[in-house]
PDB file of C-alpha atoms in Angstrom:
ATOM      1  CA  UNK A 894      -8.917  34.792 -15.786  1.00  0.00           C
ATOM      2  CA  UNK A 895      -6.932  35.342 -18.976  1.00  0.00           C
ATOM      3  CA  UNK A 896      -9.404  34.360 -21.696  1.00  0.00           C
ATOM      4  CA  UNK A 897      -8.097  36.778 -24.350  1.00  0.00           C
ATOM      5  CA  UNK A 898      -4.995  37.097 -26.532  1.00  0.00           C
ATOM      6  CA  UNK A 899      -2.806  40.189 -26.922  1.00  0.00           C
ATOM      7  CA  UNK A 900      -2.379  39.896 -30.667  1.00  0.00           C
ATOM      8  CA  UNK A 901      -1.754  37.675 -33.656  1.00  0.00           C
ATOM      9  CA  UNK A 902       2.039  37.844 -33.273  1.00  0.00           C
ATOM     10  CA  UNK A 903       2.672  37.401 -29.545  1.00  0.00           C
ATOM     11  CA  UNK A 904      -0.485  35.412 -28.699  1.00  0.00           C
ATOM     12  CA  UNK A 905       0.059  36.415 -25.065  1.00  0.00           C
ATOM     13  CA  UNK A 906      -2.882  35.569 -22.711  1.00  0.00           C
ATOM     14  CA  UNK A 907      -4.524  38.716 -21.319  1.00  0.00           C
ATOM     15  CA  UNK A 908      -7.451  39.589 -19.035  1.00  0.00           C
ATOM     16  CA  UNK A 909     -10.957  40.487 -20.211  1.00  0.00           C
ATOM     17  CA  UNK A 910     -10.358  44.260 -19.974  1.00  0.00           C
ATOM     18  CA  UNK A 911      -7.205  44.164 -22.115  1.00  0.00           C
ATOM     19  CA  UNK A 912      -8.837  41.834 -24.624  1.00  0.00           C
ATOM     20  CA  UNK A 913     -11.994  43.957 -24.809  1.00  0.00           C
ATOM     21  CA  UNK A 914     -14.222  41.048 -23.806  1.00  0.00           C
ATOM     22  CA  UNK A 915     -17.545  42.254 -22.455  1.00  0.00           C
ATOM     23  CA  UNK A 916     -18.834  38.923 -21.151  1.00  0.00           C
ATOM     24  CA  UNK A 917     -19.089  38.667 -17.364  1.00  0.00           C
ATOM     25  CA  UNK A 918     -17.014  35.781 -15.995  1.00  0.00           C
ATOM     26  CA  UNK A 919     -17.738  36.507 -12.314  1.00  0.00           C
ATOM     27  CA  UNK A 920     -19.600  33.926 -10.252  1.00  0.00           C
ATOM     28  CA  UNK A 921     -22.933  35.484  -9.449  1.00  0.00           C
ATOM     29  CA  UNK A 922     -22.775  34.009  -5.935  1.00  0.00           C
ATOM     30  CA  UNK A 923     -19.209  34.502  -4.650  1.00  0.00           C
ATOM     31  CA  UNK A 924     -18.185  37.084  -7.308  1.00  0.00           C
ATOM     32  CA  UNK A 925     -14.918  35.277  -8.024  1.00  0.00           C
ATOM     33  CA  UNK A 926     -13.747  35.670 -11.622  1.00  0.00           C
ATOM     34  CA  UNK A 927     -13.586  32.092 -12.841  1.00  0.00           C
ATOM     35  CA  UNK A 928     -15.133  29.678 -15.288  1.00  0.00           C
ATOM     36  CA  UNK A 929     -18.831  29.109 -14.769  1.00  0.00           C
ATOM     37  CA  UNK A 930     -19.720  25.554 -13.840  1.00  0.00           C
ATOM     38  CA  UNK A 931     -23.511  25.688 -13.614  1.00  0.00           C
ATOM     39  CA  UNK A 932     -26.078  28.469 -14.181  1.00  0.00           C
ATOM     40  CA  UNK A 933     -23.633  31.319 -13.778  1.00  0.00           C
ATOM     41  CA  UNK A 934     -21.926  30.013 -10.619  1.00  0.00           C
ATOM     42  CA  UNK A 935     -18.453  28.534 -10.175  1.00  0.00           C
ATOM     43  CA  UNK A 936     -17.568  24.927  -9.354  1.00  0.00           C
ATOM     44  CA  UNK A 937     -16.957  25.677  -5.663  1.00  0.00           C
ATOM     45  CA  UNK A 938     -20.368  27.320  -5.221  1.00  0.00           C
ATOM     46  CA  UNK A 939     -21.988  24.469  -7.192  1.00  0.00           C
ATOM     47  CA  UNK A 940     -20.314  22.006  -4.842  1.00  0.00           C
ATOM     48  CA  UNK A 941     -21.546  23.878  -1.774  1.00  0.00           C
ATOM     49  CA  UNK A 942     -25.050  23.911  -3.225  1.00  0.00           C
ATOM     50  CA  UNK A 943     -25.014  20.140  -3.823  1.00  0.00           C
ATOM     51  CA  UNK A 944     -23.538  19.356  -0.397  1.00  0.00           C
ATOM     52  CA  UNK A 945     -26.024  21.605   1.384  1.00  0.00           C
ATOM     53  CA  UNK A 946     -28.870  19.694  -0.242  1.00  0.00           C
ATOM     54  CA  UNK A 947     -27.241  16.299   0.323  1.00  0.00           C
ATOM     55  CA  UNK A 948     -26.037  16.816   3.892  1.00  0.00           C
ATOM     56  CA  UNK A 949     -29.017  18.699   5.296  1.00  0.00           C
ATOM     57  CA  UNK A 950     -30.019  16.585   8.317  1.00  0.00           C
ATOM     58  CA  UNK A 951     -33.567  15.710   9.232  1.00  0.00           C
ATOM     59  CA  UNK A 952     -35.425  18.429  11.178  1.00  0.00           C
ATOM     60  CA  UNK A 953     -33.999  18.943  14.648  1.00  0.00           C
ATOM     61  CA  UNK A 954     -34.370  21.279  17.586  1.00  0.00           C
ATOM     62  CA  UNK A 955     -31.475  23.712  17.688  1.00  0.00           C
ATOM     63  CA  UNK A 956     -27.839  22.911  16.953  1.00  0.00           C
ATOM     64  CA  UNK A 957     -26.998  19.240  17.411  1.00  0.00           C
ATOM     65  CA  UNK A 958     -23.670  17.401  17.145  1.00  0.00           C
ATOM     66  CA  UNK A 959     -24.908  15.738  13.955  1.00  0.00           C
ATOM     67  CA  UNK A 960     -25.638  19.114  12.333  1.00  0.00           C
ATOM     68  CA  UNK A 961     -22.202  20.369  13.410  1.00  0.00           C
ATOM     69  CA  UNK A 962     -20.551  17.262  11.931  1.00  0.00           C
ATOM     70  CA  UNK A 963     -22.256  17.748   8.576  1.00  0.00           C
ATOM     71  CA  UNK A 964     -21.241  21.415   8.607  1.00  0.00           C
ATOM     72  CA  UNK A 965     -17.589  20.499   9.208  1.00  0.00           C
ATOM     73  CA  UNK A 966     -17.751  17.850   6.463  1.00  0.00           C
ATOM     74  CA  UNK A 967     -19.298  20.342   4.032  1.00  0.00           C
ATOM     75  CA  UNK A 968     -16.599  22.926   4.742  1.00  0.00           C
ATOM     76  CA  UNK A 969     -13.859  20.310   4.382  1.00  0.00           C
ATOM     77  CA  UNK A 970     -15.097  19.150   0.977  1.00  0.00           C
ATOM     78  CA  UNK A 971     -15.682  22.717  -0.258  1.00  0.00           C
ATOM     79  CA  UNK A 972     -12.103  23.630   0.681  1.00  0.00           C
ATOM     80  CA  UNK A 973     -10.675  21.116  -1.806  1.00  0.00           C
ATOM     81  CA  UNK A 974      -8.046  22.475  -4.186  1.00  0.00           C
ATOM     82  CA  UNK A 975     -10.062  21.283  -7.186  1.00  0.00           C
ATOM     83  CA  UNK A 976     -13.797  21.315  -6.386  1.00  0.00           C
ATOM     84  CA  UNK A 977     -14.480  19.784  -9.808  1.00  0.00           C
ATOM     85  CA  UNK A 978     -12.896  16.527  -8.607  1.00  0.00           C
ATOM     86  CA  UNK A 979     -15.237  16.434  -5.584  1.00  0.00           C
ATOM     87  CA  UNK A 980     -18.223  17.042  -7.864  1.00  0.00           C
ATOM     88  CA  UNK A 981     -17.111  14.097  -9.989  1.00  0.00           C
ATOM     89  CA  UNK A 982     -16.654  12.008  -6.830  1.00  0.00           C
ATOM     90  CA  UNK A 983     -20.208  12.854  -5.725  1.00  0.00           C
ATOM     91  CA  UNK A 984     -21.703  11.490  -8.938  1.00  0.00           C
ATOM     92  CA  UNK A 985     -21.418   7.985  -7.516  1.00  0.00           C
ATOM     93  CA  UNK A 986     -24.902   7.028  -6.234  1.00  0.00           C
ATOM     94  CA  UNK A 987     -23.527   4.725  -3.533  1.00  0.00           C
ATOM     95  CA  UNK A 988     -21.422   7.531  -2.098  1.00  0.00           C
ATOM     96  CA  UNK A 989     -24.333   9.959  -2.159  1.00  0.00           C
ATOM     97  CA  UNK A 990     -26.418   7.408  -0.257  1.00  0.00           C
ATOM     98  CA  UNK A 991     -23.673   7.054   2.382  1.00  0.00           C
ATOM     99  CA  UNK A 992     -23.467  10.835   2.838  1.00  0.00           C
ATOM    100  CA  UNK A 993     -27.238  11.201   3.150  1.00  0.00           C
ATOM    101  CA  UNK A 994     -27.296   8.387   5.731  1.00  0.00           C
ATOM    102  CA  UNK A 995     -24.612  10.223   7.728  1.00  0.00           C
ATOM    103  CA  UNK A 996     -26.680  13.424   7.598  1.00  0.00           C
ATOM    104  CA  UNK A 997     -29.837  11.630   8.734  1.00  0.00           C
ATOM    105  CA  UNK A 998     -28.099   9.742  11.536  1.00  0.00           C
ATOM    106  CA  UNK A 999     -28.648   6.335   9.941  1.00  0.00           C
ATOM    107  CA  UNK A1000     -24.869   5.823   9.661  1.00  0.00           C
ATOM    108  CA  UNK A1001     -23.129   6.812  12.921  1.00  0.00           C
ATOM    109  CA  UNK A1002     -19.693   8.378  12.680  1.00  0.00           C
ATOM    110  CA  UNK A1003     -17.850   5.413  14.195  1.00  0.00           C
ATOM    111  CA  UNK A1004     -15.256   3.045  12.803  1.00  0.00           C
ATOM    112  CA  UNK A1005     -17.478   0.082  13.632  1.00  0.00           C
ATOM    113  CA  UNK A1006     -20.297   1.513  11.506  1.00  0.00           C
ATOM    114  CA  UNK A1007     -17.931   2.119   8.587  1.00  0.00           C
ATOM    115  CA  UNK A1008     -16.471  -1.390   8.936  1.00  0.00           C
ATOM    116  CA  UNK A1009     -19.957  -2.806   8.399  1.00  0.00           C
ATOM    117  CA  UNK A1010     -20.255  -0.987   5.053  1.00  0.00           C
ATOM    118  CA  UNK A1011     -19.265  -2.776   1.810  1.00  0.00           C
ATOM    119  CA  UNK A1012     -15.498  -2.487   1.401  1.00  0.00           C
ATOM    120  CA  UNK A1013     -14.236  -0.119  -1.264  1.00  0.00           C
ATOM    121  CA  UNK A1014     -11.899   2.769  -1.983  1.00  0.00           C
ATOM    122  CA  UNK A1015     -14.692   5.344  -1.758  1.00  0.00           C
ATOM    123  CA  UNK A1016     -15.695   4.425   1.790  1.00  0.00           C
ATOM    124  CA  UNK A1017     -12.028   4.333   2.853  1.00  0.00           C
ATOM    125  CA  UNK A1018     -11.390   7.733   1.266  1.00  0.00           C
ATOM    126  CA  UNK A1019     -14.356   9.150   3.171  1.00  0.00           C
ATOM    127  CA  UNK A1020     -13.098   7.515   6.376  1.00  0.00           C
ATOM    128  CA  UNK A1021      -9.659   9.129   5.901  1.00  0.00           C
ATOM    129  CA  UNK A1022     -11.307  12.505   5.317  1.00  0.00           C
ATOM    130  CA  UNK A1023     -13.372  12.189   8.492  1.00  0.00           C
ATOM    131  CA  UNK A1024     -10.290  11.183  10.501  1.00  0.00           C
ATOM    132  CA  UNK A1025      -8.302  14.113   9.118  1.00  0.00           C
ATOM    133  CA  UNK A1026     -10.973  16.596  10.214  1.00  0.00           C
ATOM    134  CA  UNK A1027     -11.513  15.041  13.642  1.00  0.00           C
ATOM    135  CA  UNK A1028     -14.928  13.554  12.912  1.00  0.00           C
ATOM    136  CA  UNK A1029     -13.573  10.035  13.464  1.00  0.00           C
ATOM    137  CA  UNK A1030     -10.846   9.042  15.945  1.00  0.00           C
ATOM    138  CA  UNK A1031      -7.417   7.986  14.714  1.00  0.00           C
ATOM    139  CA  UNK A1032      -6.996   4.279  14.011  1.00  0.00           C
ATOM    140  CA  UNK A1033      -4.155   2.185  12.635  1.00  0.00           C
ATOM    141  CA  UNK A1034      -5.821   0.801   9.528  1.00  0.00           C
ATOM    142  CA  UNK A1035      -2.933  -1.585   8.828  1.00  0.00           C
ATOM    143  CA  UNK A1036      -3.260  -3.136  12.297  1.00  0.00           C
ATOM    144  CA  UNK A1037      -7.048  -3.378  11.963  1.00  0.00           C
ATOM    145  CA  UNK A1038      -6.804  -5.171   8.607  1.00  0.00           C
ATOM    146  CA  UNK A1039      -4.076  -7.428   9.974  1.00  0.00           C
ATOM    147  CA  UNK A1040      -6.301  -8.502  12.877  1.00  0.00           C
ATOM    148  CA  UNK A1041      -9.180  -9.179  10.460  1.00  0.00           C
ATOM    149  CA  UNK A1042      -6.785 -11.206   8.265  1.00  0.00           C
ATOM    150  CA  UNK A1043      -5.709 -13.224  11.310  1.00  0.00           C
ATOM    151  CA  UNK A1044      -9.299 -14.056  12.224  1.00  0.00           C
ATOM    152  CA  UNK A1045      -9.910 -15.425   8.723  1.00  0.00           C
ATOM    153  CA  UNK A1046      -6.604 -17.306   8.857  1.00  0.00           C
ATOM    154  CA  UNK A1047      -7.431 -18.994  12.148  1.00  0.00           C
ATOM    155  CA  UNK A1048     -10.911 -19.985  10.964  1.00  0.00           C
ATOM    156  CA  UNK A1049      -9.403 -21.645   7.889  1.00  0.00           C
ATOM    157  CA  UNK A1050      -7.256 -24.015  10.022  1.00  0.00           C
ATOM    158  CA  UNK A1051      -9.436 -27.016  10.769  1.00  0.00           C
ATOM    159  CA  UNK A1052      -7.023 -29.005  12.943  1.00  0.00           C
ATOM    160  CA  UNK A1053      -6.677 -27.715  16.501  1.00  0.00           C
ATOM    161  CA  UNK A1054      -3.193 -29.267  16.751  1.00  0.00           C
ATOM    162  CA  UNK A1055      -2.083 -26.827  14.028  1.00  0.00           C
ATOM    163  CA  UNK A1056      -4.231 -23.830  14.931  1.00  0.00           C
ATOM    164  CA  UNK A1057      -3.281 -23.726  18.631  1.00  0.00           C
ATOM    165  CA  UNK A1058       0.511 -23.201  18.242  1.00  0.00           C
ATOM    166  CA  UNK A1059      -0.015 -20.771  15.359  1.00  0.00           C
ATOM    167  CA  UNK A1060      -2.435 -18.708  17.485  1.00  0.00           C
ATOM    168  CA  UNK A1061       0.005 -18.661  20.373  1.00  0.00           C
ATOM    169  CA  UNK A1062       2.849 -17.639  18.081  1.00  0.00           C
ATOM    170  CA  UNK A1063       0.772 -14.826  16.567  1.00  0.00           C
ATOM    171  CA  UNK A1064      -0.663 -13.431  19.789  1.00  0.00           C
ATOM    172  CA  UNK A1065       2.458 -13.586  21.936  1.00  0.00           C
ATOM    173  CA  UNK A1066       5.147 -12.919  19.336  1.00  0.00           C
ATOM    174  CA  UNK A1067       3.654 -10.734  16.583  1.00  0.00           C
ATOM    175  CA  UNK A1068       0.534  -8.990  17.877  1.00  0.00           C
ATOM    176  CA  UNK A1069       2.135  -7.725  21.085  1.00  0.00           C
ATOM    177  CA  UNK A1070       5.028  -6.191  19.146  1.00  0.00           C
ATOM    178  CA  UNK A1071       2.899  -4.649  16.384  1.00  0.00           C
ATOM    179  CA  UNK A1072       0.343  -3.241  18.835  1.00  0.00           C
ATOM    180  CA  UNK A1073       3.194  -1.705  20.794  1.00  0.00           C
ATOM    181  CA  UNK A1074       4.501  -0.048  17.625  1.00  0.00           C
ATOM    182  CA  UNK A1075       1.032   1.294  16.860  1.00  0.00           C
ATOM    183  CA  UNK A1076       0.576   2.712  20.373  1.00  0.00           C
ATOM    184  CA  UNK A1077       3.918   4.493  20.072  1.00  0.00           C
ATOM    185  CA  UNK A1078       2.804   6.059  16.798  1.00  0.00           C
ATOM    186  CA  UNK A1079       5.430   4.190  14.776  1.00  0.00           C
ATOM    187  CA  UNK A1080       4.690   2.705  11.316  1.00  0.00           C
ATOM    188  CA  UNK A1081       3.434  -0.884  11.336  1.00  0.00           C
ATOM    189  CA  UNK A1082       3.029  -1.709   7.648  1.00  0.00           C
ATOM    190  CA  UNK A1083       6.487  -3.252   7.078  1.00  0.00           C
ATOM    191  CA  UNK A1084       6.280  -5.328  10.275  1.00  0.00           C
ATOM    192  CA  UNK A1085       2.840  -6.612   9.304  1.00  0.00           C
ATOM    193  CA  UNK A1086       4.033  -7.672   5.835  1.00  0.00           C
ATOM    194  CA  UNK A1087       6.952  -9.687   7.247  1.00  0.00           C
ATOM    195  CA  UNK A1088       4.755 -11.125  10.011  1.00  0.00           C
ATOM    196  CA  UNK A1089       2.231 -12.392   7.482  1.00  0.00           C
ATOM    197  CA  UNK A1090       4.955 -14.296   5.625  1.00  0.00           C
ATOM    198  CA  UNK A1091       6.205 -15.877   8.859  1.00  0.00           C
ATOM    199  CA  UNK A1092       2.671 -16.872   9.884  1.00  0.00           C
ATOM    200  CA  UNK A1093       1.920 -18.392   6.473  1.00  0.00           C
ATOM    201  CA  UNK A1094       5.112 -20.459   6.457  1.00  0.00           C
ATOM    202  CA  UNK A1095       4.686 -21.547  10.081  1.00  0.00           C
ATOM    203  CA  UNK A1096       1.166 -22.756   9.243  1.00  0.00           C
ATOM    204  CA  UNK A1097       2.440 -24.628   6.180  1.00  0.00           C
ATOM    205  CA  UNK A1098       5.210 -26.264   8.201  1.00  0.00           C
ATOM    206  CA  UNK A1099       2.868 -27.407  10.960  1.00  0.00           C
ATOM    207  CA  UNK A1100       0.365 -28.678   8.383  1.00  0.00           C
ATOM    208  CA  UNK A1101       3.107 -30.687   6.661  1.00  0.00           C
ATOM    209  CA  UNK A1102       4.391 -31.945  10.013  1.00  0.00           C
ATOM    210  CA  UNK A1103       0.930 -33.077  11.136  1.00  0.00           C
ATOM    211  CA  UNK A1104      -0.319 -34.634   7.900  1.00  0.00           C
ATOM    212  CA  UNK A1105       2.947 -36.028   6.494  1.00  0.00           C
ATOM    213  CA  UNK A1106       4.934 -36.928   9.624  1.00  0.00           C
ATOM    214  CA  UNK A1107       1.971 -37.462  11.980  1.00  0.00           C
ATOM    215  CA  UNK A1108       3.601 -35.222  14.588  1.00  0.00           C
ATOM    216  CA  UNK A1109       2.578 -32.007  16.346  1.00  0.00           C
ATOM    217  CA  UNK A1110       4.671 -28.961  17.225  1.00  0.00           C
ATOM    218  CA  UNK A1111       5.544 -30.507  20.603  1.00  0.00           C
ATOM    219  CA  UNK A1112       6.909 -33.628  18.870  1.00  0.00           C
ATOM    220  CA  UNK A1113       8.873 -31.798  16.148  1.00  0.00           C
ATOM    221  CA  UNK A1114      12.475 -32.926  15.693  1.00  0.00           C
ATOM    222  CA  UNK A1115      15.573 -31.437  14.111  1.00  0.00           C
ATOM    223  CA  UNK A1116      15.297 -33.894  11.239  1.00  0.00           C
ATOM    224  CA  UNK A1117      11.730 -32.775  10.543  1.00  0.00           C
ATOM    225  CA  UNK A1118      12.682 -29.117  10.228  1.00  0.00           C
ATOM    226  CA  UNK A1119      15.816 -29.856   8.181  1.00  0.00           C
ATOM    227  CA  UNK A1120      13.760 -31.962   5.771  1.00  0.00           C
ATOM    228  CA  UNK A1121      11.177 -29.194   5.464  1.00  0.00           C
ATOM    229  CA  UNK A1122      13.849 -26.634   4.573  1.00  0.00           C
ATOM    230  CA  UNK A1123      15.694 -28.914   2.159  1.00  0.00           C
ATOM    231  CA  UNK A1124      12.645 -30.021   0.170  1.00  0.00           C
ATOM    232  CA  UNK A1125      11.186 -26.586  -0.608  1.00  0.00           C
ATOM    233  CA  UNK A1126      11.885 -23.087  -1.824  1.00  0.00           C
ATOM    234  CA  UNK A1127      13.791 -20.358   0.001  1.00  0.00           C
ATOM    235  CA  UNK A1128      10.530 -18.896   1.336  1.00  0.00           C
ATOM    236  CA  UNK A1129      10.366 -21.780   3.826  1.00  0.00           C
ATOM    237  CA  UNK A1130      13.096 -20.045   5.823  1.00  0.00           C
ATOM    238  CA  UNK A1131      10.344 -17.692   7.044  1.00  0.00           C
ATOM    239  CA  UNK A1132       9.275 -20.529   9.397  1.00  0.00           C
ATOM    240  CA  UNK A1133      12.498 -20.129  11.384  1.00  0.00           C
ATOM    241  CA  UNK A1134      11.128 -17.413  13.724  1.00  0.00           C
ATOM    242  CA  UNK A1135       8.329 -19.788  14.729  1.00  0.00           C
ATOM    243  CA  UNK A1136      10.812 -22.558  15.552  1.00  0.00           C
ATOM    244  CA  UNK A1137      13.001 -20.175  17.569  1.00  0.00           C
ATOM    245  CA  UNK A1138       9.918 -18.944  19.441  1.00  0.00           C
ATOM    246  CA  UNK A1139       8.719 -22.519  20.083  1.00  0.00           C
ATOM    247  CA  UNK A1140      12.137 -23.555  21.419  1.00  0.00           C
ATOM    248  CA  UNK A1141      12.359 -20.467  23.648  1.00  0.00           C
ATOM    249  CA  UNK A1142       8.900 -21.134  25.114  1.00  0.00           C
ATOM    250  CA  UNK A1143       9.600 -24.871  25.511  1.00  0.00           C
ATOM    251  CA  UNK A1144       6.819 -25.889  23.173  1.00  0.00           C
ATOM    252  CA  UNK A1145       9.244 -28.218  21.387  1.00  0.00           C
ATOM    253  CA  UNK A1146      12.678 -29.624  22.080  1.00  0.00           C
ATOM    254  CA  UNK A1147      15.960 -27.949  21.110  1.00  0.00           C
ATOM    255  CA  UNK A1148      16.048 -27.368  17.346  1.00  0.00           C
ATOM    256  CA  UNK A1149      18.749 -25.409  15.581  1.00  0.00           C
ATOM    257  CA  UNK A1150      17.563 -23.129  12.772  1.00  0.00           C
ATOM    258  CA  UNK A1151      21.091 -22.367  11.587  1.00  0.00           C
ATOM    259  CA  UNK A1152      22.224 -19.117  10.085  1.00  0.00           C
ATOM    260  CA  UNK A1153      21.424 -18.065   6.542  1.00  0.00           C
ATOM    261  CA  UNK A1154      24.551 -16.754   4.843  1.00  0.00           C
ATOM    262  CA  UNK A1155      23.900 -14.819   1.676  1.00  0.00           C
ATOM    263  CA  UNK A1156      26.101 -15.945  -1.182  1.00  0.00           C
ATOM    264  CA  UNK A1157      28.111 -13.110  -2.684  1.00  0.00           C
ATOM    265  CA  UNK A1158      29.803 -12.775  -6.057  1.00  0.00           C
ATOM    266  CA  UNK A1159      33.388 -11.462  -6.060  1.00  0.00           C
ATOM    267  CA  UNK A1160      33.587  -7.952  -7.491  1.00  0.00           C
ATOM    268  CA  UNK A1161      36.181  -6.694  -9.941  1.00  0.00           C
ATOM    269  CA  UNK A1162      38.559  -4.075  -8.620  1.00  0.00           C
ATOM    270  CA  UNK A1163      38.787  -0.736 -10.424  1.00  0.00           C
ATOM    271  CA  UNK A1164      42.191  -1.685 -11.906  1.00  0.00           C
ATOM    272  CA  UNK A1165      40.838  -5.020 -13.156  1.00  0.00           C
ATOM    273  CA  UNK A1166      37.811  -3.286 -14.708  1.00  0.00           C
ATOM    274  CA  UNK A1167      39.999  -0.767 -16.549  1.00  0.00           C
ATOM    275  CA  UNK A1168      42.277  -3.559 -17.772  1.00  0.00           C
ATOM    276  CA  UNK A1169      39.297  -5.503 -19.163  1.00  0.00           C
ATOM    277  CA  UNK A1170      37.977  -2.355 -20.856  1.00  0.00           C
ATOM    278  CA  UNK A1171      41.350  -1.835 -22.490  1.00  0.00           C
ATOM    279  CA  UNK A1172      41.402  -5.428 -23.748  1.00  0.00           C
ATOM    280  CA  UNK A1173      37.871  -5.137 -25.146  1.00  0.00           C
ATOM    281  CA  UNK A1174      38.749  -1.932 -27.014  1.00  0.00           C
ATOM    282  CA  UNK A1175      42.177  -2.861 -28.341  1.00  0.00           C
ATOM    283  CA  UNK A1176      42.392  -6.646 -28.598  1.00  0.00           C
ATOM    284  CA  UNK A1177      40.649  -8.967 -31.033  1.00  0.00           C
ATOM    285  CA  UNK A1178      39.675 -11.336 -28.216  1.00  0.00           C
ATOM    286  CA  UNK A1179      36.209 -12.152 -29.593  1.00  0.00           C
ATOM    287  CA  UNK A1180      33.570 -10.982 -32.021  1.00  0.00           C
ATOM    288  CA  UNK A1181      32.635  -7.316 -32.113  1.00  0.00           C
ATOM    289  CA  UNK A1182      29.180  -8.023 -30.704  1.00  0.00           C
ATOM    290  CA  UNK A1183      30.489  -9.667 -27.565  1.00  0.00           C
ATOM    291  CA  UNK A1184      33.137  -6.991 -27.107  1.00  0.00           C
ATOM    292  CA  UNK A1185      30.385  -4.348 -27.224  1.00  0.00           C
ATOM    293  CA  UNK A1186      28.337  -6.307 -24.715  1.00  0.00           C
ATOM    294  CA  UNK A1187      31.350  -6.680 -22.408  1.00  0.00           C
ATOM    295  CA  UNK A1188      32.075  -2.933 -22.575  1.00  0.00           C
ATOM    296  CA  UNK A1189      28.445  -2.138 -21.648  1.00  0.00           C
ATOM    297  CA  UNK A1190      28.548  -4.504 -18.678  1.00  0.00           C
ATOM    298  CA  UNK A1191      31.907  -3.159 -17.493  1.00  0.00           C
ATOM    299  CA  UNK A1192      30.715   0.439 -17.773  1.00  0.00           C
ATOM    300  CA  UNK A1193      27.159   0.201 -16.505  1.00  0.00           C
ATOM    301  CA  UNK A1194      27.169  -2.844 -14.238  1.00  0.00           C
ATOM    302  CA  UNK A1195      25.287  -6.068 -13.719  1.00  0.00           C
ATOM    303  CA  UNK A1196      21.797  -4.939 -14.902  1.00  0.00           C
ATOM    304  CA  UNK A1197      23.115  -4.948 -18.468  1.00  0.00           C
ATOM    305  CA  UNK A1198      24.576  -8.444 -18.200  1.00  0.00           C
ATOM    306  CA  UNK A1199      21.473  -9.842 -19.881  1.00  0.00           C
ATOM    307  CA  UNK A1200      22.672  -8.194 -23.097  1.00  0.00           C
ATOM    308  CA  UNK A1201      25.231 -10.989 -23.392  1.00  0.00           C
ATOM    309  CA  UNK A1202      22.324 -13.390 -24.035  1.00  0.00           C
ATOM    310  CA  UNK A1203      21.061 -11.355 -26.993  1.00  0.00           C
ATOM    311  CA  UNK A1204      21.635 -12.379 -30.562  1.00  0.00           C
ATOM    312  CA  UNK A1205      24.667 -10.903 -32.288  1.00  0.00           C
ATOM    313  CA  UNK A1206      22.564  -8.779 -34.638  1.00  0.00           C
ATOM    314  CA  UNK A1207      20.592  -7.361 -31.698  1.00  0.00           C
ATOM    315  CA  UNK A1208      23.745  -6.287 -29.889  1.00  0.00           C
ATOM    316  CA  UNK A1209      25.306  -4.600 -32.898  1.00  0.00           C
ATOM    317  CA  UNK A1210      22.080  -2.714 -33.637  1.00  0.00           C
ATOM    318  CA  UNK A1211      21.687  -1.257 -30.115  1.00  0.00           C
ATOM    319  CA  UNK A1212      21.276   2.523 -30.550  1.00  0.00           C
ATOM    320  CA  UNK A1213      23.702   4.794 -28.773  1.00  0.00           C
ATOM    321  CA  UNK A1214      22.340   6.036 -25.458  1.00  0.00           C
ATOM    322  CA  UNK A1215      22.984   9.286 -23.577  1.00  0.00           C
TER     323      UNK A1215
END
């Protein structure tokens, strides 16, 4: 610790001996020189004291796996870089109850037991900690949440004519692929996000087809799908994978989904850009405000194009940047 100062001029932090401080800053338990947290002991020793009381299991005969688990958990929490943050974390009464239930065997160290607990960041943080230290087996949390989301999604579809093709599409097209990624240890989050969008739009399309056109997936026509795409937003294109899958598996007749071609804007060449800059700087082609706006766009690109829509006074008063 450097609690003292060398002098009035340099104000350099110095140790207790150099500063002539006689107070004892050593933890009376571990003898580390550090700030006292509680009754002469440091934060790390205070944390160990609290965890020992909280995680002491019910009386048992000899060493048991539960006692070993609580010992590993105690050591893991005490090894935190900032024990003060763990002490703050332990102030939550719900978390303290969970830890005491683990110590007493009322909450088994299984994913199923943790899934039954009220959802929250604290329980998930504890789960991650237990996984990291080998007290819980590894599990793809993204895949688990995706499967739970699918169960809720299927239950919300009342019509079997809609639910059946969506379930088939999910189980044979998405779940097989995502589970394979998870088993190979590859990330699944991005695939799950895109899969959710495709499932949502496929469900919306089949709902529209059934309730508006009085047809099922097996009776879908090219005109139906073209009308669906034309009458909605661009997000409806996410239903295309479902149609391609349905055609491939002969659930419906041949339907073309077409190809989406992204519209591009022609770019200025470097020579054209320099020529426009020269004109903006030397020619009286427009008002000063719009010339300034054009120079900014030509120099810094499209993100500054919105400046053109500003009022003249706003553009002129833009402060100079770096």
